[in-house]
Amino acid sequence: MSGNEKSAAADWLKSGGEMGKVIRSMDWSKTPLGSIESWPQSLRTTVSLCLASNFPINIVWGPGRVQIYNDGYWPICGDKHPHSMGQDYKECWLSAWDAVGEPCERATAGETAFLENQRMFLDRNGYLEETFFTFSLSPIRDETGGVGGLFHPVTEMTQQTLAERRLKVLRDLAERTADAKTIEEACRLSAEALAAHELDLPFTLFYRLAPDGKQADLVGTTGLKPGSAACPTVVDLEASPELWALAEVAQWSGVVRGASGQTRQIDDLEQRFGPFECSPYPETPKSAIAFAIALPGLTHPWGVFVAGVSPRRALDEFYQTFYTLLGKSVTTAISNAHAYEEKRKRAEALAELDRAKTTFFSNVSHEFRTPLTLMLGPVEDALTDRDNPLSPPQRQRIEVMQRNGLRLLKLVNTLLDFSRIDSDRFQCVYDPTDLATFTAELASVFRSAIEKANLRLVVDCPPLAEPIYVEREMWEKIVLNLLSNAFKFTFTGEITVRLHQVGHQVELAVKDTGIGIPSKEIPRLFERFHRVKGVQGRTFEGSGIGLALVQELVKLHGGTVRVSSVEGEGSCFRVSIPTGCAHLPPERIGATRTMTSTAIGASPYVEEALQWLTKEAGEQGRKELLIPLCPSAPLPLCPVLLGFCLSMTMPICATM
């Protein structure tokens, strides 16, 4: 056949794109298919359909498995093209035959084979490359009715599959290191997370740099044996500055706030370290990436993270993007752990300061309490001495001393209670108590002071169905503090004390018709040393710890305290504690200890209230009362007015 006749016989290939030109230019007589003119119509039709399609398609024809493909399939061949056109399909893709051989044999036997996202290794670009394909192999019937060839459409899924796999690496790393509390733990957890992803990360190294930049210590690794040439545990950066570029990275500065960080690609690993085994492939990785790990507050990198590159993947743009994200993720994990460490150190420093403060308050309270006790003892003896009674003026002076001493003792005891609570040294003893009777007795102690102030005290404490487990001294402080607070800010009306059982709780309510509390102050009402400013009270004195102590004591009973108030109408404090004893420490129930009588425990609160009344009377009558200070003068005066007189520093003389 002449050249013109051959050209005319191949005219049906003119619209076949670049691969159509390649097919026309080839001498097919040297292949098992023979010249194009001899091709059967079934092959011509199949090749024509293949070349007309944009979808990657390969035709495998005849016993020799000769392949013919279109423009869409051409990139899949890589460096094998153009030699792969007309080549034996098995010979061309021998490296992937473990994956495609069996489906090819099935299709040749007349059965269509379909494989989705099949992993295979191709040697199309000069190295064994990890790839993923979805493809089918379908038999093509020729003129004899037998299987003349195979129709082989292909979709490469490599980048999509690798992207999903690498995203899982980043997700696992973030989840595994989320709860790291120290830098060492963050490195260890990072290594454990990355060890499961050797397909993309054949090895990783975590080195911590010395502050002077002269040494690097291995703190974590995967894929390599510690102590080997490629994985030394300690690196002298002056003696081996080129090792994993550690010395170069150690000299970087200004990376602390850099969002992108700094990296260094290290190539020719086998030449640097000699051949070394590294899973999952027998080949030694050719490259690695070193990342500077920068932490807030440091002017130079804290350390270096080195990640190996898979020997069966090219370090393309997608792979580089993955490593950039990986470096940021590792840095974030270590930075978060570093921040937690710093936060813990600050918390420990504050705790130590708090312990020092608690010790100070405890010591000071004890130092104040001892002389106060020694002072109040003789004062009490002098007031109760019937054999050597005091003169009326001297008695009034001593009573003023006693009242103020008791008030100071109350403050000291409160500070001591706080120090015991903070140091967990409060000796709680929970006894089954007739709480209604006990609460009523405590409230009645305030009756005289309340009625002297022209107020009404209402006590509503009906018997409860069962004894309630309370620490009696604590409950005493709770009730007396709330009553004292109500009395301090109530000038007209009444103060009500109610105790009732509500379900499985016992509720104490102390309600008053006083000045009320501004709504903006209520959230801070139980803070230590917080005082509501600019409100009218019986006194401006106060430490701001009474309500805070109430809250702490209620918590020790497993209860809660809350307040409701309307400014100008009054306030109501409600304390709720559980019934039974299941919520209390078993070892502290019914233990033996020394009890303090209600009268002794309540006296500082009542004396303080009486002192407020004394001050009020003094302020109202300061300009009107003239009281004889002469010891021989008659003294038909009430103790309140006399207390006022004795508090003055100038001589006062008056007639009654």
XYZ file of C-alpha atoms in Angstrom:
656
model
C 0.000 0.000 0.000
C 1.355 3.409 -0.995
C 1.954 6.261 1.470
C -1.137 8.107 0.269
C -3.238 4.994 0.668
C -1.894 4.503 4.234
C -2.666 8.097 5.082
C -6.175 7.752 3.731
C -6.657 4.568 5.755
C -5.812 6.504 8.948
C -8.026 9.508 8.239
C -10.438 8.400 10.985
C -7.702 9.311 13.506
C -7.474 12.988 12.483
C -9.899 14.173 15.160
C -8.143 12.214 17.916
C -6.196 15.112 19.442
C -2.527 14.802 20.317
C -2.777 11.065 20.895
C -4.441 10.696 17.497
C -1.343 12.292 15.948
C 0.918 9.967 17.925
C -1.039 6.914 16.790
C -0.891 8.046 13.146
C 2.869 8.631 13.359
C 3.661 5.204 14.775
C 4.629 2.128 12.789
C 2.075 -0.323 14.167
C 3.329 -3.128 11.963
C 6.045 -3.670 14.561
C 3.423 -4.360 17.238
C 1.206 -7.411 17.739
C -1.703 -5.357 16.329
C -0.151 -4.998 12.904
C -0.630 -1.991 10.631
C -3.601 0.291 11.125
C -5.050 -0.807 7.792
C -5.336 -4.356 9.151
C -7.140 -3.402 12.337
C -10.596 -4.963 12.671
C -13.571 -2.655 12.671
C -14.303 -3.393 16.325
C -10.838 -2.018 17.305
C -11.193 1.003 15.029
C -14.561 1.852 16.512
C -13.317 1.434 20.074
C -10.197 3.559 19.483
C -12.310 6.209 17.756
C -14.635 6.428 20.779
C -11.637 6.532 23.121
C -9.916 9.391 21.288
C -13.116 11.419 21.067
C -13.579 11.373 24.845
C -12.079 13.830 27.318
C -12.280 11.226 30.077
C -9.052 9.254 30.672
C -9.477 5.984 28.771
C -7.032 3.224 27.877
C -7.760 0.446 25.389
C -5.979 -2.882 25.973
C -6.237 -5.069 22.868
C -5.345 -8.570 21.843
C -3.324 -11.354 23.415
C -0.325 -9.018 23.570
C -2.314 -6.562 25.742
C -1.310 -3.634 23.515
C -2.511 -0.352 25.016
C -3.865 2.679 23.152
C -4.995 5.740 25.139
C -6.362 9.230 24.661
C -5.288 12.721 25.712
C -7.010 12.346 29.093
C -4.941 9.252 29.949
C -1.680 10.754 28.704
C -0.772 12.588 32.053
C -1.253 9.335 33.977
C 1.624 7.812 32.046
C 4.074 10.451 33.181
C 7.606 9.881 31.851
C 6.548 6.561 30.290
C 4.936 8.424 27.390
C 5.361 8.153 24.420
C 7.027 4.758 24.806
C 3.952 3.507 26.651
C 1.750 3.996 23.559
C 1.461 0.547 21.959
C 3.337 -1.095 24.853
C 2.253 -4.271 26.602
C -0.119 -3.167 29.377
C 1.432 -5.542 31.931
C 4.965 -4.535 30.999
C 4.105 -0.840 31.272
C 2.394 -1.114 34.658
C 4.320 -4.010 36.148
C 4.917 -2.085 39.423
C 1.139 -1.910 39.901
C 0.374 -5.434 38.705
C -0.411 -6.626 42.253
C -3.373 -4.249 42.169
C -4.487 -4.442 38.503
C -3.381 -7.934 37.432
C -6.283 -9.899 38.894
C -8.995 -7.453 37.642
C -7.334 -7.538 34.186
C -7.465 -11.326 34.088
C -11.129 -11.292 35.135
C -12.038 -8.827 32.391
C -10.128 -10.852 29.804
C -12.262 -13.808 30.835
C -15.389 -11.769 30.103
C -16.227 -10.352 33.576
C -16.238 -6.598 34.191
C -14.042 -5.491 37.110
C -14.451 -2.257 39.047
C -12.075 -0.969 41.723
C -12.624 2.197 43.745
C -9.804 4.300 45.208
C -7.313 1.472 44.717
C -3.849 2.123 46.177
C -0.989 1.205 43.836
C 2.631 2.120 43.234
C 3.650 3.458 39.788
C 7.167 4.012 38.469
C 5.996 6.637 35.988
C 8.242 9.516 37.192
C 11.572 7.865 37.909
C 10.690 6.561 41.371
C 8.114 4.278 42.912
C 5.158 6.575 43.551
C 2.175 6.004 45.854
C -1.039 6.651 43.896
C -4.786 6.018 44.112
C -7.148 5.234 41.225
C -10.765 4.405 40.618
C -11.109 2.373 37.390
C -12.948 -0.352 35.584
C -11.900 -3.016 33.076
C -14.691 -4.122 30.730
C -14.458 -6.752 27.964
C -14.861 -5.588 24.333
C -16.358 -8.166 21.938
C -14.743 -8.415 18.476
C -16.167 -9.734 15.235
C -15.815 -13.329 16.392
C -17.933 -12.726 19.477
C -14.996 -13.311 21.756
C -13.194 -10.835 23.982
C -10.971 -8.838 21.656
C -9.798 -6.286 24.199
C -10.538 -4.282 27.362
C -12.147 -0.887 27.825
C -10.278 0.792 30.699
C -11.595 4.209 31.915
C -9.572 5.636 34.799
C -9.919 8.415 37.412
C -6.861 9.331 39.465
C -7.821 9.971 43.124
C -4.329 10.520 44.499
C -4.538 14.162 45.583
C -8.051 13.825 47.053
C -7.119 10.706 49.023
C -3.855 12.164 50.288
C -5.590 15.385 51.293
C -8.120 13.443 53.391
C -5.382 11.332 54.934
C -3.246 14.331 55.801
C -6.214 16.174 57.226
C -6.698 13.219 59.557
C -3.070 13.591 60.669
C -3.702 17.206 61.681
C -7.002 16.320 63.360
C -5.482 13.454 65.350
C -2.579 15.660 66.415
C -4.900 18.395 67.668
C -7.166 15.952 69.526
C -4.282 14.019 71.099
C -2.465 17.104 72.396
C -5.505 19.108 73.482
C -5.071 18.227 77.168
C -1.273 18.473 77.350
C -0.250 20.197 80.585
C 3.516 20.454 80.037
C 5.824 20.950 77.070
C 7.299 17.483 77.602
C 3.822 15.968 77.578
C 2.909 17.912 74.421
C 6.008 16.549 72.646
C 5.298 13.012 73.808
C 1.636 13.136 72.784
C 2.542 14.713 69.437
C 4.991 11.903 68.743
C 2.396 9.285 69.709
C -0.167 10.865 67.377
C 2.245 11.146 64.433
C 3.586 7.598 64.878
C 0.299 6.263 63.474
C 0.773 8.166 60.189
C 4.053 6.830 58.836
C 2.761 6.831 55.232
C 3.064 10.623 55.156
C 5.557 11.019 58.025
C 8.163 8.234 57.909
C 9.966 9.837 60.851
C 9.750 12.868 63.138
C 12.169 14.430 65.622
C 11.553 16.884 68.449
C 14.638 18.752 69.668
C 14.725 21.267 72.523
C 17.385 23.958 72.136
C 19.470 25.104 75.085
C 18.972 28.785 76.002
C 22.519 29.570 74.868
C 21.910 27.869 71.511
C 24.881 25.515 71.889
C 23.098 22.222 72.467
C 19.939 20.422 71.381
C 18.302 17.601 73.323
C 16.001 14.979 71.801
C 12.620 15.039 73.585
C 10.546 12.967 71.160
C 10.850 10.857 68.014
C 9.001 8.478 65.693
C 10.321 6.129 63.014
C 13.995 6.358 64.011
C 15.976 4.634 66.740
C 17.216 7.124 69.367
C 20.985 7.178 69.449
C 21.416 6.274 65.775
C 23.353 8.478 63.351
C 20.191 10.177 62.141
C 18.694 10.418 65.646
C 21.283 11.493 68.239
C 19.867 12.133 71.701
C 22.190 15.091 72.368
C 23.610 17.366 69.657
C 26.580 19.667 70.203
C 25.636 22.463 67.836
C 29.178 23.840 67.757
C 30.680 20.469 66.826
C 27.854 19.368 64.461
C 26.175 22.545 63.212
C 24.910 20.919 60.008
C 22.919 18.136 61.732
C 19.259 18.645 60.806
C 20.085 22.353 60.392
C 19.672 22.692 64.172
C 22.448 25.279 64.544
C 20.997 27.391 61.753
C 17.495 27.268 63.228
C 18.858 28.050 66.705
C 20.221 31.351 65.381
C 16.910 32.466 63.921
C 15.311 35.366 65.739
C 12.116 37.299 65.315
C 10.053 34.135 64.816
C 8.081 34.412 68.056
C 5.264 36.395 66.520
C 5.655 35.265 62.932
C 2.435 33.584 61.806
C 4.177 31.488 59.158
C 7.188 30.460 61.220
C 10.453 29.454 59.509
C 11.367 26.187 57.797
C 14.361 24.606 56.171
C 14.336 21.778 53.610
C 17.097 19.209 54.109
C 17.952 16.978 51.126
C 20.314 14.054 50.388
C 19.643 12.324 53.695
C 21.344 9.076 52.674
C 24.487 10.998 51.769
C 24.375 12.817 55.135
C 23.622 9.861 57.418
C 24.185 6.772 55.304
C 21.378 4.300 54.535
C 18.904 3.946 57.389
C 15.727 1.935 57.742
C 12.499 3.816 58.148
C 8.988 2.411 57.920
C 6.864 1.780 55.987
C 9.106 1.476 52.891
C 12.527 -0.093 52.428
C 13.903 3.036 50.720
C 15.672 5.680 52.779
C 13.773 8.991 52.740
C 15.500 11.564 50.555
C 14.312 14.782 52.225
C 13.055 16.280 55.472
C 11.664 19.603 56.664
C 12.891 21.387 59.815
C 10.560 23.811 61.591
C 11.451 26.390 64.216
C 9.199 26.068 67.285
C 8.684 29.573 68.632
C 6.994 30.246 71.953
C 5.567 33.543 73.242
C 8.012 35.476 75.370
C 11.137 33.905 73.853
C 13.388 35.843 71.468
C 14.756 32.664 69.882
C 13.170 29.330 68.963
C 12.383 26.978 71.832
C 13.210 23.993 69.684
C 13.138 22.344 66.272
C 10.631 19.896 64.790
C 11.937 17.720 61.942
C 9.571 15.722 59.714
C 10.675 13.238 57.071
C 9.245 13.248 53.534
C 7.829 9.998 52.176
C 10.244 8.451 49.635
C 7.230 7.500 47.521
C 5.767 10.964 47.175
C 7.212 14.040 45.513
C 7.462 17.146 47.692
C 4.939 18.974 45.547
C 2.895 22.051 46.427
C 0.207 20.017 48.203
C 2.775 18.109 50.286
C 4.530 21.371 51.227
C 1.232 22.898 52.305
C 0.626 19.886 54.538
C 4.035 20.311 56.169
C 3.385 24.010 56.762
C 0.131 23.192 58.530
C 1.823 20.386 60.439
C 4.562 22.699 61.688
C 1.967 25.219 62.850
C -0.034 22.492 64.579
C 2.990 21.178 66.469
C 3.968 24.710 67.455
C 0.412 25.401 68.619
C 0.326 22.232 70.725
C 3.614 23.091 72.433
C 2.647 26.767 72.809
C -0.636 25.813 74.475
C 1.185 23.520 76.884
C 3.703 26.297 77.594
C 0.857 28.735 78.269
C -0.742 26.214 80.625
C 2.567 25.799 82.453
C 2.912 29.559 82.831
C -0.669 29.836 84.008
C -0.090 27.054 86.522
C 3.048 28.768 87.782
C 1.117 31.998 88.246
C -1.662 30.099 90.001
C 0.876 28.391 92.256
C 2.462 31.754 93.035
C -0.944 33.189 93.878
C -1.767 30.119 95.954
C 1.495 30.505 97.825
C 0.690 34.154 98.372
C -2.767 33.147 99.568
C -1.252 30.581 101.922
C 1.111 33.229 103.251
C -1.844 35.570 103.719
C -3.814 32.835 105.475
C -0.857 32.059 107.736
C -0.442 35.751 108.445
C -4.116 36.189 109.352
C -3.991 33.063 111.472
C -0.889 34.207 113.313
C -2.143 37.755 113.745
C -5.520 36.503 114.912
C -3.872 34.301 117.501
C -1.588 37.153 118.576
C -4.588 39.471 119.004
C -6.798 36.845 120.584
C -4.409 36.008 123.442
C -4.023 39.559 124.861
C -7.724 40.240 124.258
C -8.656 37.189 126.273
C -6.246 38.171 129.023
C -7.687 41.685 129.000
C -11.371 40.701 128.960
C -10.909 38.230 131.822
C -10.020 40.874 134.452
C -12.657 43.209 132.996
C -15.307 40.530 133.498
C -13.982 39.861 137.018
C -14.172 43.559 137.884
C -17.760 43.861 136.655
C -18.920 40.779 138.571
C -16.948 41.409 141.789
C -19.568 41.866 144.538
C -17.044 42.105 147.338
C -15.311 45.106 145.791
C -17.945 46.749 143.597
C -16.994 49.462 141.159
C -18.310 52.960 141.489
C -20.947 53.801 138.886
C -18.670 55.980 136.708
C -15.899 53.369 136.801
C -18.406 50.624 135.980
C -19.582 52.515 132.925
C -16.002 52.983 131.722
C -15.236 49.282 132.229
C -18.447 48.315 130.392
C -17.386 50.438 127.431
C -14.041 48.627 127.475
C -15.812 45.267 127.621
C -18.156 46.057 124.738
C -15.358 47.223 122.471
C -13.152 44.335 123.539
C -15.891 41.849 122.712
C -16.421 43.515 119.343
C -12.717 43.274 118.566
C -12.724 39.648 119.736
C -15.606 38.929 117.339
C -13.600 40.376 114.443
C -10.492 38.405 115.421
C -12.509 35.180 115.693
C -14.009 35.808 112.264
C -10.565 36.272 110.725
C -9.438 33.113 112.487
C -12.430 31.232 111.082
C -11.483 32.333 107.576
C -7.896 31.232 108.021
C -9.078 27.827 109.240
C -11.438 27.430 106.288
C -8.746 28.449 103.766
C -6.214 26.059 105.267
C -8.819 23.283 105.622
C -8.240 23.162 109.384
C -11.792 23.940 110.462
C -12.801 21.189 112.883
C -16.308 20.528 111.628
C -18.447 18.300 113.842
C -21.974 17.678 112.610
C -24.465 16.713 115.337
C -28.143 15.762 114.942
C -29.809 18.908 116.308
C -33.292 20.153 117.079
C -32.632 22.972 114.675
C -35.939 24.770 115.220
C -35.371 25.125 118.967
C -31.683 25.969 118.534
C -32.431 28.661 115.935
C -35.208 30.156 118.087
C -32.832 30.356 121.061
C -30.206 32.098 118.969
C -32.731 34.598 117.647
C -34.066 35.363 121.131
C -30.606 36.510 122.195
C -31.109 39.529 119.928
C -34.609 40.303 121.208
C -33.549 42.838 123.847
C -31.371 44.816 121.447
C -34.043 44.754 118.734
C -36.810 45.856 121.061
C -34.634 48.644 122.513
C -34.391 49.941 118.965
C -38.224 50.033 118.795
C -38.280 47.157 116.306
C -40.261 43.953 116.410
C -38.652 40.485 116.304
C -40.753 37.708 114.774
C -39.517 34.162 115.296
C -41.305 31.451 113.301
C -39.519 28.145 113.892
C -42.071 25.303 114.143
C -40.785 21.825 115.075
C -39.179 19.889 112.226
C -39.913 16.279 111.340
C -36.375 15.103 112.084
C -33.121 16.318 113.648
C -30.878 18.218 111.249
C -27.139 17.592 111.115
C -25.303 20.881 111.664
C -22.048 22.106 113.127
C -23.570 24.018 116.029
C -20.910 26.702 116.299
C -21.076 27.295 112.559
C -24.877 27.482 112.586
C -24.664 29.911 115.459
C -22.371 32.170 113.433
C -24.664 31.924 110.401
C -27.781 32.959 112.328
C -26.088 35.672 114.396
C -24.299 37.208 111.419
C -27.538 37.418 109.427
C -29.425 38.873 112.430
C -26.651 41.363 113.090
C -26.665 42.421 109.455
C -30.465 42.852 109.463
C -30.379 44.880 112.694
C -27.609 47.120 111.359
C -29.654 48.301 108.370
C -33.215 48.248 109.783
C -34.611 51.358 111.529
C -38.363 50.761 111.441
C -40.645 47.778 111.218
C -39.555 44.258 112.058
C -37.008 41.481 111.632
C -38.339 37.989 110.948
C -36.549 34.702 111.483
C -38.218 31.662 109.893
C -37.106 28.044 109.697
C -39.104 25.548 107.623
C -38.516 22.264 105.841
C -38.921 22.434 102.049
C -38.729 18.970 100.507
C -35.329 17.509 101.341
C -33.980 20.903 102.383
C -34.270 23.023 105.522
C -34.557 26.725 104.768
C -33.635 29.541 107.139
C -34.978 32.948 106.121
C -33.921 36.191 107.844
C -36.088 39.013 106.535
C -36.084 42.689 107.458
C -37.897 45.896 106.552
C -34.690 47.885 106.303
C -33.099 50.058 103.656
C -32.633 47.231 101.129
C -29.669 46.601 98.830
C -29.001 48.253 95.429
C -29.476 45.647 92.705
C -26.014 46.265 91.220
C -24.415 45.345 94.565
C -26.153 41.979 95.012
C -23.758 39.942 92.766
C -20.796 41.041 94.929
C -22.536 40.866 98.277
C -20.784 37.675 99.415
C -17.286 38.694 98.305
C -14.734 39.028 101.054
C -14.112 42.567 102.266
C -16.770 43.978 99.949
C -18.887 46.716 101.496
C -21.844 48.543 100.003
C -20.886 52.198 99.937
C -23.112 55.188 100.501
C -25.920 53.442 102.419
C -27.431 54.364 105.771
C -26.609 52.055 108.673
C -26.421 52.142 112.425
C -22.659 52.383 112.036
C -20.147 52.893 109.274
C -17.826 50.387 110.896
C -17.444 46.919 109.497
C -14.939 44.594 107.896
C -17.033 43.314 104.994
C -16.409 39.678 105.873
C -19.553 38.701 107.806
C -21.630 37.637 104.787
C -18.586 36.058 103.130
C -18.125 33.945 106.257
C -21.807 32.977 106.169
C -21.429 31.719 102.611
C -18.323 29.661 103.466
C -19.982 28.113 106.528
C -23.119 27.269 104.540
C -20.974 25.562 101.872
C -19.406 23.407 104.579
C -22.943 22.169 105.283
C -23.472 21.325 101.615
C -25.952 24.187 101.328
C -26.496 27.472 99.511
C -27.270 31.043 100.488
C -29.089 33.585 98.349
C -30.538 37.045 98.822
C -33.467 38.999 97.454
C -33.911 42.694 98.102
C -35.938 45.738 97.119
C -34.238 49.040 97.781
C -36.194 50.995 100.362
C -38.344 48.012 101.374
C -35.959 45.456 102.871
C -33.991 42.286 102.248
C -34.362 38.560 102.768
C -31.443 36.135 103.137
C -32.272 32.456 102.595
C -30.007 29.623 103.703
C -30.806 26.107 102.471
C -29.074 22.966 103.764
C -29.890 19.309 102.971
C -31.554 17.007 105.477
C -29.900 13.765 106.508
C -26.145 13.251 106.585
C -25.285 11.550 103.270
C -23.798 14.801 101.977
C -21.426 15.187 104.940
C -18.022 13.557 105.585
C -18.745 10.357 107.572
C -15.737 10.854 109.855
C -17.031 14.259 110.979
C -20.514 13.167 112.056
C -21.145 13.100 115.784
C -17.442 13.377 116.721
C -16.558 14.384 120.241
C -15.504 18.005 120.810
C -15.927 20.854 123.259
C -19.135 22.892 122.836
C -19.422 26.621 123.315
C -22.594 27.820 124.982
C -24.970 29.966 122.973
C -24.733 32.828 125.436
C -20.952 33.053 125.231
C -20.884 32.711 121.430
C -23.642 35.253 120.938
C -22.408 37.892 123.362
C -20.012 39.671 120.966
C -22.803 40.086 118.403
C -25.285 41.411 120.964
C -22.718 43.671 122.621
C -21.866 45.110 119.219
C -25.556 45.764 118.542
C -25.936 47.483 121.915
C -22.913 49.606 121.130
C -24.590 50.768 117.917
C -27.590 51.864 119.972
C -25.278 53.662 122.375
C -23.698 55.576 119.521
C -27.093 56.436 118.053
C -28.322 57.801 121.361
C -25.129 59.808 121.747
C -25.389 61.326 118.288
C -29.037 62.304 118.814
C -28.502 63.868 122.269
C -24.956 65.173 121.996
C -26.060 68.790 122.170
C -28.957 68.346 124.594
C -27.686 66.061 127.338
C -25.719 67.481 130.236
C -24.556 64.695 132.497
C -22.675 65.050 135.819
C -19.287 63.408 135.694
C -18.591 63.964 139.395
C -18.334 60.673 141.301
C -20.464 62.062 144.141
C -23.307 63.144 141.898
C -26.493 61.053 141.750
C -26.619 58.759 138.705
C -30.228 58.099 137.720
C -29.092 57.562 134.093
C -29.574 54.700 131.733
C -26.394 52.826 130.785
C -26.758 53.879 127.154
C -26.597 57.586 127.933
C -23.810 57.086 130.411
C -21.857 55.160 127.835
C -22.163 58.153 125.540
C -20.895 60.497 128.240
C -17.927 58.325 128.993
C -16.979 58.222 125.331
C -16.504 62.029 125.276
C -13.030 63.518 125.765
C -14.214 66.865 127.181
C -15.663 67.398 130.696
C -19.463 67.364 130.795
C -21.610 68.644 133.645
C -25.385 68.699 133.681
C -28.422 68.423 135.894
C -31.229 65.950 135.505
